[in-house]
XYZ file of C-alpha atoms in Angstrom:
340
model
C -11.260 -72.375 -86.338
C -7.795 -71.860 -84.909
C -5.958 -68.689 -85.432
C -3.690 -69.203 -88.357
C -0.812 -67.193 -86.930
C -0.960 -68.637 -83.421
C 0.256 -71.901 -81.991
C -0.871 -75.084 -83.544
C -3.211 -75.907 -80.673
C -5.090 -73.532 -78.321
C -4.942 -76.086 -75.561
C -1.219 -75.709 -75.150
C -0.161 -73.844 -71.920
C 1.740 -70.566 -72.375
C 5.396 -70.685 -71.747
C 6.464 -69.180 -68.342
C 8.078 -65.776 -68.620
C 11.283 -65.042 -66.815
C 11.210 -62.035 -64.440
C 12.966 -59.009 -65.682
C 16.379 -58.433 -64.368
C 16.349 -54.664 -63.618
C 20.018 -54.629 -62.831
C 20.864 -56.326 -66.110
C 18.676 -53.888 -67.968
C 20.065 -50.896 -66.038
C 16.794 -50.042 -64.254
C 16.339 -49.194 -60.534
C 14.176 -51.505 -58.456
C 10.695 -50.205 -57.486
C 10.489 -48.386 -54.119
C 7.692 -48.769 -51.548
C 5.926 -45.804 -49.855
C 7.486 -46.653 -46.482
C 10.925 -46.319 -47.951
C 10.110 -42.753 -49.037
C 9.197 -41.592 -45.461
C 11.994 -40.196 -43.229
C 13.245 -42.651 -40.686
C 12.772 -41.558 -37.028
C 15.873 -40.784 -35.047
C 16.841 -43.132 -32.268
C 15.474 -42.087 -28.811
C 18.885 -41.180 -27.472
C 19.672 -39.009 -30.468
C 16.314 -37.154 -30.129
C 16.955 -36.545 -26.440
C 20.357 -35.067 -27.211
C 18.853 -32.672 -29.738
C 15.941 -31.479 -27.542
C 17.786 -31.348 -24.227
C 19.314 -27.865 -24.781
C 15.915 -26.419 -25.726
C 14.234 -27.945 -22.685
C 16.957 -26.870 -20.288
C 16.916 -23.328 -21.676
C 13.158 -23.040 -21.158
C 13.308 -24.443 -17.624
C 16.268 -22.254 -16.730
C 14.551 -19.129 -18.040
C 11.405 -19.902 -16.058
C 13.412 -20.566 -12.896
C 15.368 -17.336 -13.339
C 12.152 -15.362 -13.829
C 10.574 -16.873 -10.704
C 13.735 -16.205 -8.692
C 13.764 -12.605 -9.867
C 10.084 -12.109 -9.025
C 10.580 -13.577 -5.559
C 13.986 -12.283 -4.483
C 15.378 -9.623 -6.837
C 12.322 -7.617 -7.849
C 12.343 -4.145 -6.291
C 9.114 -2.796 -4.811
C 8.753 0.946 -5.230
C 5.832 1.291 -2.823
C 3.519 -0.518 -0.439
C 0.827 -0.890 -3.106
C 3.106 -2.999 -5.320
C 3.705 -5.693 -2.682
C 1.757 -8.851 -3.441
C -0.613 -10.291 -0.852
C 1.127 -13.678 -0.853
C 4.273 -12.013 0.518
C 2.700 -11.250 3.896
C 3.719 -13.530 6.776
C 6.052 -15.400 4.400
C 8.674 -12.990 3.137
C 10.896 -10.164 4.310
C 12.306 -7.078 2.614
C 15.840 -5.750 2.891
C 16.332 -2.042 2.448
C 17.693 1.259 3.644
C 15.808 3.670 5.902
C 15.503 7.029 4.150
C 13.371 8.953 6.674
C 11.733 8.562 10.086
C 8.294 10.105 10.466
C 7.587 9.382 14.137
C 8.456 6.960 16.896
C 6.925 3.915 15.216
C 7.066 4.598 11.471
C 9.613 5.213 8.754
C 10.185 4.970 5.000
C 12.220 2.152 3.465
C 13.984 2.057 0.102
C 13.849 -1.588 -0.969
C 17.239 -3.019 -2.020
C 16.612 -6.678 -2.948
C 19.707 -8.844 -2.786
C 21.637 -6.299 -0.774
C 25.329 -5.882 -1.504
C 25.436 -9.155 -3.454
C 23.088 -7.554 -5.995
C 25.335 -4.514 -6.250
C 23.457 -2.105 -3.982
C 25.813 0.487 -2.592
C 28.715 -0.140 -4.964
C 27.251 -0.904 -8.402
C 23.692 0.305 -7.970
C 23.310 3.670 -6.295
C 20.617 4.349 -3.729
C 19.003 7.724 -4.550
C 19.071 10.571 -2.066
C 16.949 13.646 -1.658
C 13.204 14.005 -1.319
C 12.643 14.659 -5.021
C 14.560 11.545 -6.087
C 12.879 9.347 -3.473
C 9.328 10.499 -4.188
C 7.182 7.462 -4.962
C 10.132 5.078 -4.507
C 9.884 4.152 -0.813
C 7.686 1.907 1.326
C 5.949 3.236 4.428
C 6.635 0.855 7.339
C 4.734 0.692 10.648
C 6.495 -1.126 13.503
C 4.397 -4.091 14.624
C 3.259 -4.509 18.207
C 4.200 -1.058 19.534
C 2.627 2.389 19.719
C 4.825 5.464 20.174
C 3.634 8.862 21.463
C 1.827 10.898 18.832
C 3.543 13.964 17.448
C 1.815 17.192 16.396
C -0.246 16.851 13.213
C -2.454 19.339 11.346
C -2.358 21.915 14.122
C -3.055 19.308 16.799
C -0.592 19.306 19.731
C 1.558 16.249 20.254
C 2.157 14.052 23.275
C 5.050 14.266 25.703
C 8.104 12.240 24.629
C 6.953 12.171 20.999
C 10.028 14.113 19.892
C 12.308 11.927 22.034
C 10.853 8.748 20.515
C 11.340 10.022 16.969
C 14.890 11.172 17.736
C 15.832 7.812 19.251
C 14.395 5.855 16.334
C 16.212 8.118 13.866
C 19.496 7.612 15.678
C 18.910 3.864 15.712
C 17.961 3.126 12.094
C 18.157 6.243 9.878
C 20.366 5.626 6.789
C 20.953 2.040 7.943
C 20.069 -1.278 6.383
C 17.158 -3.066 8.026
C 15.131 -6.178 7.333
C 11.349 -5.937 7.579
C 9.342 -9.123 8.132
C 5.979 -8.370 6.549
C 2.701 -9.017 8.369
C -0.083 -7.051 6.687
C -1.158 -3.790 5.049
C -3.051 -1.385 7.313
C -5.859 1.064 6.517
C -3.357 3.825 5.749
C -1.560 1.685 3.129
C 1.411 1.187 5.438
C 3.165 -2.154 5.805
C 3.019 -3.482 9.360
C 6.289 -5.324 9.939
C 8.700 -6.581 12.569
C 11.977 -4.815 11.809
C 15.500 -5.882 12.739
C 18.926 -4.331 12.239
C 22.523 -5.145 13.169
C 23.898 -3.178 16.135
C 26.825 -3.696 15.510
C 27.237 -7.463 15.101
C 23.999 -8.883 16.503
C 20.499 -8.492 15.159
C 18.300 -6.202 17.213
C 14.509 -5.973 17.148
C 13.763 -2.282 16.596
C 10.309 -2.359 18.190
C 11.622 -4.222 21.224
C 14.385 -1.646 21.711
C 11.811 1.172 21.692
C 9.871 -0.617 24.440
C 13.025 -1.159 26.501
C 13.776 2.570 26.402
C 10.262 3.438 27.561
C 9.591 5.386 24.362
C 6.633 3.268 23.248
C 3.837 1.138 24.656
C 2.571 -2.183 23.442
C -0.165 -1.744 20.876
C -3.581 -1.588 22.516
C -6.423 -2.947 20.421
C -9.133 -5.528 20.856
C -8.280 -7.325 17.631
C -6.011 -7.183 14.619
C -2.751 -6.600 16.519
C 0.347 -7.984 14.826
C 3.028 -9.202 17.218
C 5.263 -11.278 14.975
C 5.151 -14.058 17.573
C 6.670 -11.789 20.258
C 3.699 -10.649 22.309
C 5.005 -12.005 25.613
C 8.506 -10.603 24.973
C 7.134 -7.165 24.133
C 4.872 -7.003 27.192
C 7.691 -8.136 29.474
C 9.946 -5.379 28.101
C 7.178 -2.821 28.626
C 6.658 -3.942 32.219
C 10.394 -3.692 32.925
C 10.617 -0.163 31.493
C 7.541 0.831 33.489
C 9.082 -0.499 36.691
C 12.258 1.512 36.009
C 10.176 4.608 35.108
C 11.952 5.097 31.813
C 10.785 7.507 29.147
C 7.077 8.184 29.156
C 6.669 6.005 32.252
C 8.471 8.706 34.250
C 5.350 10.882 34.154
C 2.867 10.964 36.997
C -0.098 8.658 36.772
C -2.426 11.658 36.585
C -0.459 13.077 33.630
C 0.060 9.841 31.719
C -2.038 9.200 28.633
C -1.297 6.265 26.371
C -0.992 6.856 22.622
C -4.192 4.889 22.091
C -6.169 7.012 24.584
C -4.719 10.181 23.077
C -5.810 9.176 19.573
C -9.273 8.190 20.761
C -9.697 11.537 22.508
C -8.443 13.708 19.661
C -10.285 11.726 17.013
C -13.454 12.071 19.080
C -13.039 15.851 19.181
C -12.422 15.943 15.441
C -15.506 13.812 14.878
C -17.651 16.185 16.964
C -16.249 19.122 15.012
C -16.993 17.319 11.768
C -20.560 16.624 12.891
C -21.091 20.330 13.612
C -19.712 21.316 10.215
C -21.816 18.638 8.526
C -24.989 19.807 10.262
C -24.148 23.367 9.262
C -23.674 22.286 5.667
C -27.105 20.637 5.687
C -28.863 23.902 6.621
C -30.586 25.928 3.871
C -28.409 28.365 2.015
C -30.201 31.403 3.402
C -29.706 30.197 6.975
C -25.995 29.545 6.342
C -25.704 33.079 4.914
C -27.457 34.602 7.896
C -25.793 32.639 10.668
C -22.475 31.475 9.209
C -21.014 27.996 9.739
C -21.974 28.060 13.422
C -25.537 28.290 14.632
C -24.952 31.833 15.838
C -22.267 33.630 17.856
C -22.127 32.584 21.479
C -22.874 36.091 22.771
C -25.761 36.807 20.371
C -29.189 35.281 20.054
C -30.564 34.066 16.749
C -32.879 37.097 16.468
C -30.061 39.520 17.212
C -27.850 37.873 14.607
C -30.561 38.243 11.971
C -31.205 41.822 13.065
C -27.563 42.717 12.469
C -27.422 41.033 9.062
C -30.896 41.764 7.709
C -32.865 44.347 9.666
C -30.134 46.968 10.051
C -29.725 47.341 6.256
C -33.504 47.803 6.007
C -33.435 50.450 8.731
C -30.617 52.308 6.984
C -32.579 52.237 3.729
C -35.622 53.588 5.509
C -33.603 56.436 6.987
C -32.398 57.378 3.513
C -35.926 57.746 2.145
C -37.546 59.008 5.349
C -39.824 62.017 4.555
C -43.503 62.902 4.914
C -44.413 61.722 1.457
C -42.838 58.269 1.838
C -43.760 57.589 5.479
C -46.122 54.810 4.451
C -43.337 53.108 2.505
C -40.999 53.312 5.512
C -43.585 51.821 7.848
C -44.256 49.029 5.369
C -40.600 48.084 4.975
C -39.994 48.148 8.716
C -43.034 45.973 9.384
C -41.904 43.565 6.684
C -38.474 43.242 8.307
C -39.920 42.521 11.735
C -42.297 39.969 10.275
C -39.412 38.265 8.498
C -37.495 38.002 11.775
C -40.476 36.370 13.489
C -40.856 33.904 10.607
C -37.172 32.929 10.545
C -36.998 32.430 14.282
């Protein structure tokens, strides 16, 4: 039965509906999800925005690396990095000269261009320089040893130190680093301007006959100048300059001198060590040495042990205590026999 309020026939097709005109009705058209997302900037525009950030980061990194490599000041030998050796050099001012082949350097990276001497002051005085200098050992040479710890020095040690002081003290030098030695000194080839040309400090010491070439079986640093150094030494020796002016019987190289004195110190140390290993009672009786050269071991013990016993016996010596005296005296003699 057809619906009474509907069309006359259910077989009739529905009339097509016209699409709504949103503009005519005052409505906004529907938006897709893609239209809601922000549109990416063009590649050129993105590059322009990120370029300052990138350049700032790269520039900061480059400045930091340049500072670490060229403008960082080293306050001591321990602060120098291992990768600096045989690759880099240090510019600085000599603050003191210890002997004929060593001195202390105050590192001034960048030199005058970095303001050293006119904007940045170099400290003076031992108290202000304490812990702020680098100990430098001249490579390839060995100067006469000066007096140390009560040990006498070699001939021409004072002359070598005086000449080196006159040559480089309070002057700017450049040290080409080679290695760090067992005394935490930096072994380096050092040059300075005298007055307009660069001069090799170690080579000048050899030319004056105030140093010898370094004598060692291995581990010698020459800075690529071994033949030059040995030729300068031979020339000074032929001219009998400095320490080469001594007679052959009187001459002792710095290396031989150190070997001899260190050997004596080692023997002395062995004696003290053996004395320290003795029992406490033996050290008390005989001292640090075995016994005095003019006294035997028994006589030494008699003076330190038996004489006090004898004095005690004399104090109590009477008829009633004669047995006690004899017993103490016999005990002392038996103790001497046992200790010896």
